[in-house]
Amino acid sequence: MAGEYRADDWTTYRMVMGDPHQALEPPEKEVAVVDRALAELHRAGVIPHTRYDPVRFLAHRQAVRDLFEIPWTAITPRMQRLLYAINATVQPGCMIAAGVFCGNTFISNAGAGVGPGACYAASDLIGVEIKPEEAARAERNVRRIDKTGVARVLADDAIDVVARYPGPIHLLYLDADGTGGRGKGIYLDILEAGLDKIPPGGVVLAHNSVNLAEQLRQYLAFVRDPKNMRGSVNVIFDGEGLEASVK
Ligand SMILES: C[S@@+](CC[C@H](N)C(=O)[O-])C[C@H]1O[C@@H](n2cnc3c(N)ncnc32)[C@H](O)[C@@H]1O
């Protein structure tokens, strides 16, 4: 079943992409907005419960602030908290993030499994970035937080990585913007390459469900069709949005 969570202030909640650590609202407001999104995800069956450790999350946020080189990002503080919390509740053994740029999106997911915010033992957390210089920077960033190597960044095409991966993939995060005019239409190609490897209960997250909804039309129709995914929720609490789906 397809659903939606919409915060009242989503049109006015805006970040400066070159200043990702800037506080945009009082912390209790951020927590409340994300809690309401988590409640909707739980109601739709996307996540098993809504509890995550806010102290560990803040340790993760501080480590990213101290250690990551981020030239820009569209991941708002609300989205950073939501991605961490989804991973903290789903606890994916394997998580693959497609199109990670400098690694901020990747670590927002992987930070629940490695580094100072870790709350469970992950086995394989893979970020994929097609531009070698960006992949190298993302890998440098990730290495400063995760000394274990459980989280790693590959310079590759996410479609190929997902197609080659033996599985299972417990959580797939989509943020690649494609080449040759494909744009965010590539999400469906990546999902189709990995769909068989996502077990029942596996979660698929798609960034930009709001501002690039037109490019994502086919993708959104696919994940909102109950024949393909058991549930899907459009989280609208910033200008980008996140479609969170469960197989
Ligand atoms: C818009 S950026 C993601 C940035 C992220 N939303 C943030 O705010 O930090 C998309 C990234 O996907 C990468 N990309 C495009 N096609 C890809 C593919 N087929 N496989 C892996 N990465 C890809 C691009 O090089 C780019 O760095």
Tab-separated table of C-alpha atoms and ligand atoms in Angstrom, residues 17 70 72-76 97-105 128-131 134 154 156-159 173 175-179 182-184 186-187 190 207-208 240, ligand 1:
chain	number	residue	atom	x	y	z
A	17	MET	CA	24.048	22.764	0.456
A	70	ILE	CA	31.816	17.475	2.227
A	72	TRP	CA	28.158	20.062	-0.758
A	73	THR	CA	25.264	17.802	0.043
A	74	ALA	CA	21.483	17.830	-0.272
A	75	ILE	CA	21.099	15.572	2.776
A	76	THR	CA	19.339	17.785	5.310
A	97	ALA	CA	24.094	2.693	-1.554
A	98	ALA	CA	24.148	3.749	-5.224
A	99	GLY	CA	25.527	7.170	-6.233
A	100	VAL	CA	27.201	8.310	-3.026
A	101	PHE	CA	29.180	11.344	-4.285
A	102	CYS	CA	31.474	12.330	-1.351
A	103	GLY	CA	30.025	9.628	0.912
A	104	ASN	CA	27.694	11.683	3.098
A	105	THR	CA	24.592	9.813	1.933
A	128	VAL	CA	29.090	2.889	-5.100
A	129	GLU	CA	30.182	5.997	-6.990
A	130	ILE	CA	30.865	6.048	-10.728
A	131	LYS	CA	33.272	9.030	-10.715
A	134	GLU	CA	34.575	11.235	-5.940
A	154	LEU	CA	33.686	1.160	-4.808
A	156	ASP	CA	32.012	1.508	-10.270
A	157	ASP	CA	28.632	1.572	-11.960
A	158	ALA	CA	25.963	0.768	-9.376
A	159	ILE	CA	23.955	-1.296	-11.879
A	173	TYR	CA	19.664	3.118	-1.061
A	175	ASP	CA	20.783	8.336	-5.141
A	176	ALA	CA	22.628	7.975	-8.497
A	177	ASP	CA	21.784	10.535	-11.142
A	178	GLY	CA	22.726	8.487	-14.184
A	179	THR	CA	24.583	9.474	-17.324
A	182	ARG	CA	18.979	9.032	-17.871
A	183	GLY	CA	19.000	11.142	-14.706
A	184	LYS	CA	17.172	9.616	-11.770
A	186	ILE	CA	18.460	4.988	-13.369
A	187	TYR	CA	16.892	4.086	-9.994
A	190	ILE	CA	19.459	-0.433	-10.350
A	207	HIS	CA	16.227	10.048	-2.405
A	208	ASN	CA	14.612	12.964	-4.337
A	240	GLU	CA	14.151	16.476	-1.630
B	1	LIG	C1	23.410	13.868	-6.991
B	1	LIG	S1	24.771	12.926	-6.477
B	1	LIG	C2	24.222	12.347	-4.907
B	1	LIG	C3	24.461	13.378	-3.852
B	1	LIG	C4	23.662	13.169	-2.603
B	1	LIG	N1	22.236	13.268	-2.868
B	1	LIG	C5	24.061	14.194	-1.561
B	1	LIG	O1	23.274	15.088	-1.328
B	1	LIG	O2	25.151	14.094	-0.991
B	1	LIG	C6	24.627	11.526	-7.496
B	1	LIG	C7	25.933	10.791	-7.690
B	1	LIG	O3	25.648	9.591	-8.425
B	1	LIG	C8	26.785	9.319	-9.217
B	1	LIG	N2	26.363	8.352	-10.243
B	1	LIG	C9	25.707	8.617	-11.412
B	1	LIG	N3	25.480	7.470	-12.090
B	1	LIG	C10	25.980	6.457	-11.337
B	1	LIG	C11	26.045	5.060	-11.491
B	1	LIG	N4	25.545	4.436	-12.577
B	1	LIG	N5	26.629	4.323	-10.518
B	1	LIG	C12	27.169	4.927	-9.431
B	1	LIG	N6	27.144	6.266	-9.233
B	1	LIG	C13	26.553	7.027	-10.167
B	1	LIG	C14	27.234	10.674	-9.713
B	1	LIG	O4	28.576	10.654	-10.128
B	1	LIG	C15	26.989	11.548	-8.460
B	1	LIG	O5	28.153	11.679	-7.677
